Amino acid sequence: MPSDPSQPHATERLQDDFDLPDNLAALSEQLAADAARLAERYPALHGLHAKLPAAQTQTLRQRVWRWSARAASLAAIVAGAWWTAGQFEVGGDRQAQSSARSTASQGVHDASQATLPSPRADQRQFVSADVPTSGRSSSRDRPANHSQAVSAGPEDLNPPPLRRGSEVELLNAQLQAYQSVIEAMQEELARREAQQAKTEEQLELLRRQVADLEQRIERQER
Amino acid sequence: MVPIDVQLAADEHFERIHRAALVLTGNPWDADDLAQETFLVMAREAHRFAGRSQVYTWLYGIMLNLERRRRRRAGMSRAKLRVLWDHTVHRSEDSPAAEAAIEVDEWKHSLWSLVATLPDGQRQALVLRFSEQLSYEEVAQALECPLGTVKSRIFHGLAALREMTTLRKGDVRHVPDHPYEDLNHAI
């Protein structure tokens, strides 16, 4: 292993265990020289870049957006299930039915909205507005007997797929989990953005210092 | 599994990974991204490092995989764009940095721009050997292939490169001394 990985190695190493014809060896030396020149001209800004993982922030932003979209579509499924339950209820609470319907329409609206915003949009607002939480409140209004409900419903000629109560609960639990993941990611994103802003300030300071130094050098040269 | 000190590994190896990325991509911006991405992957996958090779050969392997994926993605998006717009600007097709307006002049005039047109295996072997100056065994570890394959790739890569340089010498092109020279001609 070389002692200093950042330094160009001795060119003798190029010839160690594989005899290249002269013309190819010359080419290999030129390659090494070109690489060294490039590295010298564009050194890695490790100090700054280690503190400013822009790519990581970007990835996180995309992940928040993806999870938000998933949560919104899941909300639509849950709301759809409640709507279905409300549709086939016999003599159920009218108010609960209308609330389930409004949740459903909100969920479908959210699902369609979920594909619209760009990953760079403000996710905080997007998530809080798009994930309905009222679906669980009408659990007492679920039909006790689905077969009875279906037979009594007016749309039984072409009924939408009916979900069992346990499945709805599971989806609700999943939705809650997604929400908590999104919240955690948003917090992390905010933290990273604050860190990025701080590093940009440092960078600006450094730029000013460089400009100042350049001016001084100019003055001295005069 | 061998635990890796992520911070220490980044401190020790960032520069060499960045250098290899610079040689491969042809511009410092892409090199920055690629090097950072490599260390992000390392931080995420550190528990998978088995310790069979050096940390830096493992990092080279990660970086080369990421770079290959990037090239493929860039190629795919370029192909999609071609379908949408038949009218495209003529440029060197296989160069990874050809899309970026901010290419490095030095890179374009160096042999590495020709290396960029070689097949993946040869290109990667040449970078590890002649830019990073790893031993053949280390190159074989990073590329996860037999030693003989590495030697063969390097030999054929160099031979192809020699052919290309011969062709380039024959094809004498006028390189403007100053960026505005072409503009003056046009006026």
Coordinates of C-alpha atoms in Angstrom, one line a residue:
Chain A
M1 CA 0.0 0.0 0.0
P2 CA 1.4 3.4 -0.9
S3 CA 2.3 5.6 2.1
D4 CA 0.5 8.7 0.9
P5 CA -2.5 7.8 -1.2
S6 CA -3.0 11.4 -2.5
Q7 CA 0.5 11.7 -4.0
P8 CA 1.3 10.4 -7.4
H9 CA 3.3 7.2 -7.1
A10 CA 6.7 6.4 -8.5
T11 CA 6.6 5.7 -12.2
E12 CA 8.7 2.5 -11.7
R13 CA 5.6 0.9 -10.3
L14 CA 4.1 1.0 -13.8
Q15 CA 6.6 -1.5 -15.0
D16 CA 6.6 -3.9 -12.1
D17 CA 5.0 -7.2 -13.2
F18 CA 4.0 -6.8 -16.8
D19 CA 6.4 -6.0 -19.6
L20 CA 4.7 -3.7 -22.0
P21 CA 6.2 -3.0 -25.5
D22 CA 8.1 0.3 -25.6
N23 CA 5.4 2.2 -27.5
L24 CA 2.7 1.1 -25.1
A25 CA 4.9 1.8 -22.1
A26 CA 5.4 5.4 -23.4
L27 CA 1.7 5.7 -23.7
S28 CA 1.2 4.5 -20.1
E29 CA 3.6 7.1 -18.8
Q30 CA 1.8 9.8 -20.7
L31 CA -1.5 8.6 -19.1
A32 CA 0.1 8.8 -15.7
A33 CA 1.5 12.3 -16.4
D34 CA -1.9 13.5 -17.7
A35 CA -3.7 12.2 -14.6
A36 CA -1.2 13.8 -12.3
R37 CA -1.6 17.2 -14.1
L38 CA -5.4 17.0 -14.0
A39 CA -5.3 16.2 -10.2
E40 CA -3.0 19.1 -9.6
R41 CA -5.1 21.5 -11.6
Y42 CA -8.4 20.4 -9.9
P43 CA -7.7 19.3 -6.4
A44 CA -10.4 17.7 -4.2
L45 CA -12.0 20.2 -1.8
H46 CA -12.3 17.6 0.8
G47 CA -12.6 19.9 3.8
L48 CA -15.6 21.7 2.4
H49 CA -17.2 18.7 0.7
A50 CA -17.1 16.5 3.8
K51 CA -19.1 19.1 5.6
L52 CA -21.5 19.8 2.7
P53 CA -23.0 16.6 1.5
A54 CA -25.2 18.3 -1.1
A55 CA -25.9 15.0 -2.8
Q56 CA -27.1 13.5 0.5
T57 CA -29.5 16.4 1.0
Q58 CA -30.8 16.1 -2.5
T59 CA -31.3 12.3 -2.1
L60 CA -33.2 12.9 1.2
R61 CA -35.4 15.5 -0.5
Q62 CA -36.3 13.0 -3.2
R63 CA -37.0 10.3 -0.6
V64 CA -39.3 12.7 1.3
W65 CA -41.2 13.4 -1.9
R66 CA -41.5 9.7 -2.7
W67 CA -42.7 8.8 0.8
S68 CA -45.2 11.6 0.7
A69 CA -46.6 10.4 -2.6
R70 CA -46.9 6.9 -1.2
A71 CA -48.6 8.1 1.9
A72 CA -51.1 10.1 -0.1
S73 CA -52.0 7.1 -2.4
L74 CA -52.3 4.9 0.7
A75 CA -54.6 7.5 2.2
A76 CA -56.7 7.3 -1.0
I77 CA -56.9 3.5 -0.6
V78 CA -58.0 3.7 3.1
A79 CA -60.5 6.4 2.3
G80 CA -61.8 4.4 -0.6
A81 CA -62.3 1.4 1.7
W82 CA -64.2 3.5 4.2
W83 CA -66.3 5.0 1.4
T84 CA -67.1 1.5 0.2
A85 CA -68.1 0.4 3.7
G86 CA -70.3 3.5 4.0
Q87 CA -72.0 2.8 0.6
F88 CA -73.2 -0.7 1.6
E89 CA -74.2 0.1 5.2
V90 CA -77.8 -0.7 5.9
G91 CA -79.6 1.9 8.0
G92 CA -76.3 3.4 9.1
D93 CA -75.5 6.8 10.4
R94 CA -76.0 9.3 7.5
Q95 CA -73.6 11.7 9.0
A96 CA -70.9 9.1 9.2
Q97 CA -71.5 8.1 5.6
S98 CA -71.1 11.6 4.3
S99 CA -68.0 12.0 6.4
A100 CA -66.6 8.8 4.9
R101 CA -67.4 10.1 1.4
S102 CA -65.7 13.4 2.0
T103 CA -62.6 11.6 3.3
A104 CA -62.7 9.4 0.2
S105 CA -62.9 12.4 -2.2
Q106 CA -60.2 14.1 -0.2
G107 CA -58.0 11.0 -0.4
V108 CA -58.5 10.6 -4.2
H109 CA -57.8 14.3 -4.6
D110 CA -54.6 13.9 -2.6
A111 CA -53.5 10.9 -4.6
S112 CA -53.9 12.9 -7.8
Q113 CA -52.1 15.8 -6.2
A114 CA -49.3 13.6 -5.1
T115 CA -47.9 13.2 -8.6
L116 CA -48.0 16.9 -9.4
P117 CA -45.5 18.7 -7.2
S118 CA -41.8 18.5 -8.0
P119 CA -39.4 16.9 -5.6
R120 CA -38.1 20.4 -4.8
A121 CA -41.5 21.7 -3.6
D122 CA -42.1 22.4 0.0
Q123 CA -42.7 19.0 1.4
R124 CA -43.7 20.1 4.9
Q125 CA -46.9 21.7 3.6
F126 CA -47.6 19.0 1.1
V127 CA -47.5 16.2 3.6
S128 CA -49.5 17.9 6.4
A129 CA -52.2 18.9 4.0
D130 CA -52.4 15.6 2.1
V131 CA -52.6 12.9 4.8
P132 CA -56.1 12.7 6.2
T133 CA -56.4 11.3 9.7
S134 CA -60.2 11.3 10.1
G135 CA -60.7 7.9 8.5
R136 CA -60.5 6.0 11.8
S137 CA -63.1 8.1 13.6
S138 CA -66.0 6.2 11.9
S139 CA -64.9 2.7 12.7
R140 CA -68.0 2.1 14.8
D141 CA -70.1 2.6 11.7
R142 CA -68.6 -0.3 9.8
P143 CA -71.2 -2.9 8.6
A144 CA -71.3 -5.9 10.9
N145 CA -72.2 -8.3 8.1
H146 CA -70.7 -7.6 4.7
S147 CA -72.7 -10.1 2.7
Q148 CA -75.9 -8.6 4.1
A149 CA -74.7 -5.1 3.3
V150 CA -73.7 -6.0 -0.3
S151 CA -77.0 -7.6 -1.0
A152 CA -78.9 -4.6 0.3
G153 CA -76.8 -2.0 -1.6
P154 CA -78.1 -0.2 -4.7
E155 CA -74.8 -0.5 -6.7
D156 CA -74.6 -4.3 -6.2
L157 CA -74.6 -4.9 -10.0
N158 CA -71.1 -3.7 -10.2
P159 CA -69.8 -3.3 -6.7
P160 CA -66.2 -2.0 -6.0
P161 CA -63.9 -4.5 -4.2
L162 CA -64.8 -4.6 -0.6
R163 CA -62.0 -4.6 2.0
R164 CA -62.2 -6.3 5.4
G165 CA -62.1 -4.2 8.5
S166 CA -58.7 -5.7 9.6
E167 CA -57.2 -4.8 6.3
V168 CA -58.4 -1.2 6.7
E169 CA -56.9 -1.1 10.2
L170 CA -53.6 -2.5 8.8
L171 CA -53.5 0.2 6.1
N172 CA -54.3 2.8 8.7
A173 CA -51.4 1.6 10.8
Q174 CA -49.1 1.7 7.8
L175 CA -50.2 5.2 7.0
Q176 CA -49.3 6.2 10.5
A177 CA -45.9 4.6 10.1
Y178 CA -45.3 6.4 6.8
Q179 CA -46.3 9.7 8.5
S180 CA -43.8 9.3 11.3
V181 CA -41.1 8.4 8.8
I182 CA -41.9 11.5 6.7
E183 CA -41.8 13.7 9.8
A184 CA -38.4 12.2 10.8
M185 CA -37.1 12.8 7.3
Q186 CA -38.4 16.4 7.3
E187 CA -36.6 17.1 10.5
E188 CA -33.4 15.6 9.2
L189 CA -33.8 17.6 6.0
A190 CA -34.2 20.8 7.9
R191 CA -31.1 20.0 10.0
R192 CA -29.1 19.3 6.8
E193 CA -30.3 22.5 5.2
A194 CA -29.3 24.5 8.2
Q195 CA -25.9 22.9 8.1
Q196 CA -25.6 23.6 4.4
A197 CA -26.5 27.3 5.0
K198 CA -23.8 27.5 7.6
T199 CA -21.2 25.9 5.3
E200 CA -22.2 28.3 2.5
E201 CA -21.6 31.2 4.9
Q202 CA -18.1 29.8 5.6
L203 CA -17.5 29.4 1.9
E204 CA -18.5 33.0 1.4
L205 CA -16.1 34.1 4.1
L206 CA -13.3 32.1 2.5
R207 CA -14.1 33.7 -0.9
R208 CA -13.9 37.1 0.6
Q209 CA -10.6 36.2 2.3
V210 CA -9.2 35.0 -1.1
A211 CA -10.3 38.2 -2.8
D212 CA -8.7 40.2 -0.1
L213 CA -5.5 38.3 -0.4
E214 CA -5.5 38.7 -4.2
Q215 CA -5.9 42.4 -3.7
R216 CA -3.0 42.5 -1.3
I217 CA -0.8 40.6 -3.7
E218 CA -1.7 43.0 -6.5
R219 CA -0.9 46.0 -4.3
Q220 CA 2.4 44.4 -3.4
E221 CA 3.3 43.7 -7.0
R222 CA 2.7 47.3 -7.9
Chain B
M1 CA -17.1 -8.2 8.7
V2 CA -14.5 -5.6 9.5
P3 CA -15.6 -2.3 11.0
I4 CA -14.6 0.8 9.1
D5 CA -14.0 4.2 10.6
V6 CA -16.0 6.2 8.0
Q7 CA -14.5 9.6 8.9
L8 CA -11.0 8.3 8.8
A9 CA -11.5 6.5 5.5
A10 CA -12.9 9.7 4.0
D11 CA -10.0 11.7 5.3
E12 CA -7.5 9.2 3.9
H13 CA -9.0 8.3 0.6
F14 CA -11.1 11.1 -0.6
E15 CA -8.4 12.7 -2.7
R16 CA -7.5 9.5 -4.6
I17 CA -11.2 8.7 -5.2
H18 CA -11.8 12.2 -6.4
R19 CA -8.7 12.0 -8.7
A20 CA -9.9 8.8 -10.3
A21 CA -13.4 10.3 -10.7
L22 CA -11.9 13.4 -12.3
V23 CA -10.0 11.3 -14.8
L24 CA -13.1 9.2 -15.6
T25 CA -15.7 11.9 -15.8
G26 CA -13.7 14.7 -17.3
N27 CA -15.0 17.6 -15.2
P28 CA -14.5 18.5 -11.6
W29 CA -18.2 19.0 -10.8
D30 CA -19.1 15.5 -11.8
A31 CA -16.0 14.3 -10.0
D32 CA -17.1 16.0 -6.8
D33 CA -20.5 14.4 -7.0
L34 CA -19.1 11.0 -7.8
A35 CA -16.6 11.1 -5.0
Q36 CA -19.2 12.2 -2.5
E37 CA -21.6 9.6 -3.7
T38 CA -18.9 7.0 -3.2
F39 CA -18.4 7.9 0.4
L40 CA -22.1 8.1 1.0
V41 CA -22.4 4.5 -0.2
M42 CA -19.4 3.6 1.9
A43 CA -21.1 5.1 5.0
R44 CA -24.3 3.2 4.3
E45 CA -22.7 -0.1 3.4
A46 CA -19.7 0.0 5.7
H47 CA -21.0 -3.1 7.5
R48 CA -20.6 -5.1 4.3
F49 CA -16.9 -4.6 4.0
A50 CA -15.5 -8.1 4.4
G51 CA -11.8 -7.0 4.8
R52 CA -10.6 -9.3 2.0
S53 CA -9.1 -6.2 0.3
Q54 CA -7.8 -2.8 1.3
V55 CA -10.5 -0.2 2.0
Y56 CA -9.3 1.9 -1.0
T57 CA -9.7 -0.9 -3.5
W58 CA -13.2 -1.5 -2.1
L59 CA -13.9 2.2 -2.5
Y60 CA -12.6 2.2 -6.1
G61 CA -15.0 -0.7 -6.8
I62 CA -17.9 1.3 -5.4
M63 CA -16.9 4.4 -7.4
L64 CA -16.5 2.5 -10.7
N65 CA -20.0 0.9 -10.2
L66 CA -21.5 4.3 -9.6
E67 CA -19.7 5.8 -12.6
R68 CA -20.9 3.0 -14.9
R69 CA -24.4 3.4 -13.7
R70 CA -24.2 7.2 -14.3
R71 CA -22.9 6.7 -17.8
R72 CA -25.7 4.2 -18.6
R73 CA -28.2 6.7 -17.2
A74 CA -26.7 9.5 -19.2
G75 CA -26.8 7.4 -22.3
M76 CA -30.4 6.4 -21.8
S77 CA -31.5 10.0 -21.2
R78 CA -29.6 11.0 -24.3
A79 CA -31.3 8.3 -26.3
K80 CA -34.7 9.5 -25.0
L81 CA -33.8 13.1 -26.0
R82 CA -32.9 11.9 -29.4
V83 CA -36.3 10.5 -29.9
L84 CA -37.9 13.8 -28.9
W85 CA -35.5 16.0 -30.8
D86 CA -33.9 14.6 -33.9
H87 CA -31.9 17.8 -34.2
T88 CA -29.0 17.3 -31.9
V89 CA -25.6 18.9 -31.7
H90 CA -22.8 16.8 -33.0
R91 CA -20.4 15.8 -30.3
S92 CA -18.1 12.9 -29.3
E93 CA -20.7 10.3 -28.6
D94 CA -19.1 8.1 -26.0
S95 CA -17.5 10.8 -23.9
P96 CA -19.2 10.9 -20.4
A97 CA -18.6 14.6 -20.1
A98 CA -19.8 15.4 -23.6
E99 CA -23.1 16.5 -22.2
A100 CA -21.7 19.0 -19.8
A101 CA -21.0 22.4 -21.1
I102 CA -18.4 22.8 -18.3
E103 CA -15.8 20.4 -19.6
V104 CA -12.2 20.6 -18.6
D105 CA -10.1 21.7 -21.5
E106 CA -7.1 19.8 -20.1
W107 CA -9.1 16.6 -20.0
K108 CA -10.3 17.0 -23.6
H109 CA -6.7 17.4 -24.7
S110 CA -5.3 14.6 -22.6
L111 CA -5.2 10.9 -23.4
W112 CA -8.0 10.3 -20.8
S113 CA -10.6 11.7 -23.2
L114 CA -9.7 8.9 -25.6
V115 CA -9.7 6.4 -22.7
A116 CA -13.3 7.5 -22.1
T117 CA -14.3 6.0 -25.4
L118 CA -13.0 2.5 -24.6
P119 CA -15.2 -0.3 -23.3
D120 CA -15.9 -0.2 -19.5
G121 CA -13.5 -3.0 -18.5
Q122 CA -10.5 -1.5 -20.4
R123 CA -11.3 2.0 -19.3
Q124 CA -11.6 1.1 -15.6
A125 CA -8.5 -1.0 -15.7
L126 CA -6.5 1.7 -17.3
V127 CA -7.7 4.3 -14.8
L128 CA -6.8 2.1 -11.8
R129 CA -3.5 1.2 -13.2
F130 CA -2.1 4.4 -14.8
S131 CA -3.9 7.2 -13.0
E132 CA -4.2 5.5 -9.6
Q133 CA -1.1 3.3 -10.1
L134 CA -2.5 0.3 -8.3
S135 CA -0.7 -3.0 -8.6
Y136 CA -2.3 -5.5 -10.9
E137 CA -3.5 -7.5 -7.9
E138 CA -5.2 -4.5 -6.5
V139 CA -6.8 -3.7 -9.8
A140 CA -8.0 -7.3 -10.0
Q141 CA -9.5 -6.9 -6.4
A142 CA -11.2 -3.6 -7.2
L143 CA -12.7 -4.9 -10.5
E144 CA -13.4 -8.3 -9.0
C145 CA -11.9 -10.2 -11.9
P146 CA -8.9 -12.5 -12.4
L147 CA -5.4 -11.1 -12.7
G148 CA -5.0 -12.4 -16.3
T149 CA -8.2 -10.5 -17.3
V150 CA -6.8 -7.3 -15.9
K151 CA -3.5 -7.7 -17.8
S152 CA -5.4 -8.5 -21.0
R153 CA -7.7 -5.5 -20.6
I154 CA -4.8 -3.2 -20.0
F155 CA -2.9 -4.5 -23.0
H156 CA -5.8 -4.2 -25.3
G157 CA -6.8 -0.9 -23.9
L158 CA -3.4 0.5 -24.5
A159 CA -3.3 -1.0 -28.0
A160 CA -6.6 0.6 -28.8
L161 CA -5.4 3.9 -27.4
R162 CA -2.3 3.7 -29.6
E163 CA -4.4 3.2 -32.6
M164 CA -6.6 6.1 -31.7
T165 CA -3.6 8.4 -31.1
T166 CA -2.2 7.4 -34.5
L167 CA -5.5 8.3 -36.1
R168 CA -5.7 11.6 -34.2
K169 CA -2.2 12.6 -35.4
G170 CA -3.2 11.9 -39.0
D171 CA -6.4 13.8 -38.6
V172 CA -4.9 17.3 -38.1
R173 CA -7.5 19.7 -36.7
H174 CA -7.2 23.3 -36.1
V175 CA -7.4 24.0 -32.4
P176 CA -8.1 27.7 -31.7
D177 CA -5.4 29.4 -29.5
H178 CA -8.0 31.6 -27.9
P179 CA -11.7 30.9 -27.3
Y180 CA -12.7 33.9 -29.3
E181 CA -10.7 33.0 -32.3
D182 CA -13.5 31.1 -33.9
L183 CA -15.9 33.9 -33.2
N184 CA -13.6 36.4 -35.0
H185 CA -13.5 34.0 -38.0
A186 CA -17.3 33.9 -38.0
I187 CA -17.5 37.7 -37.9

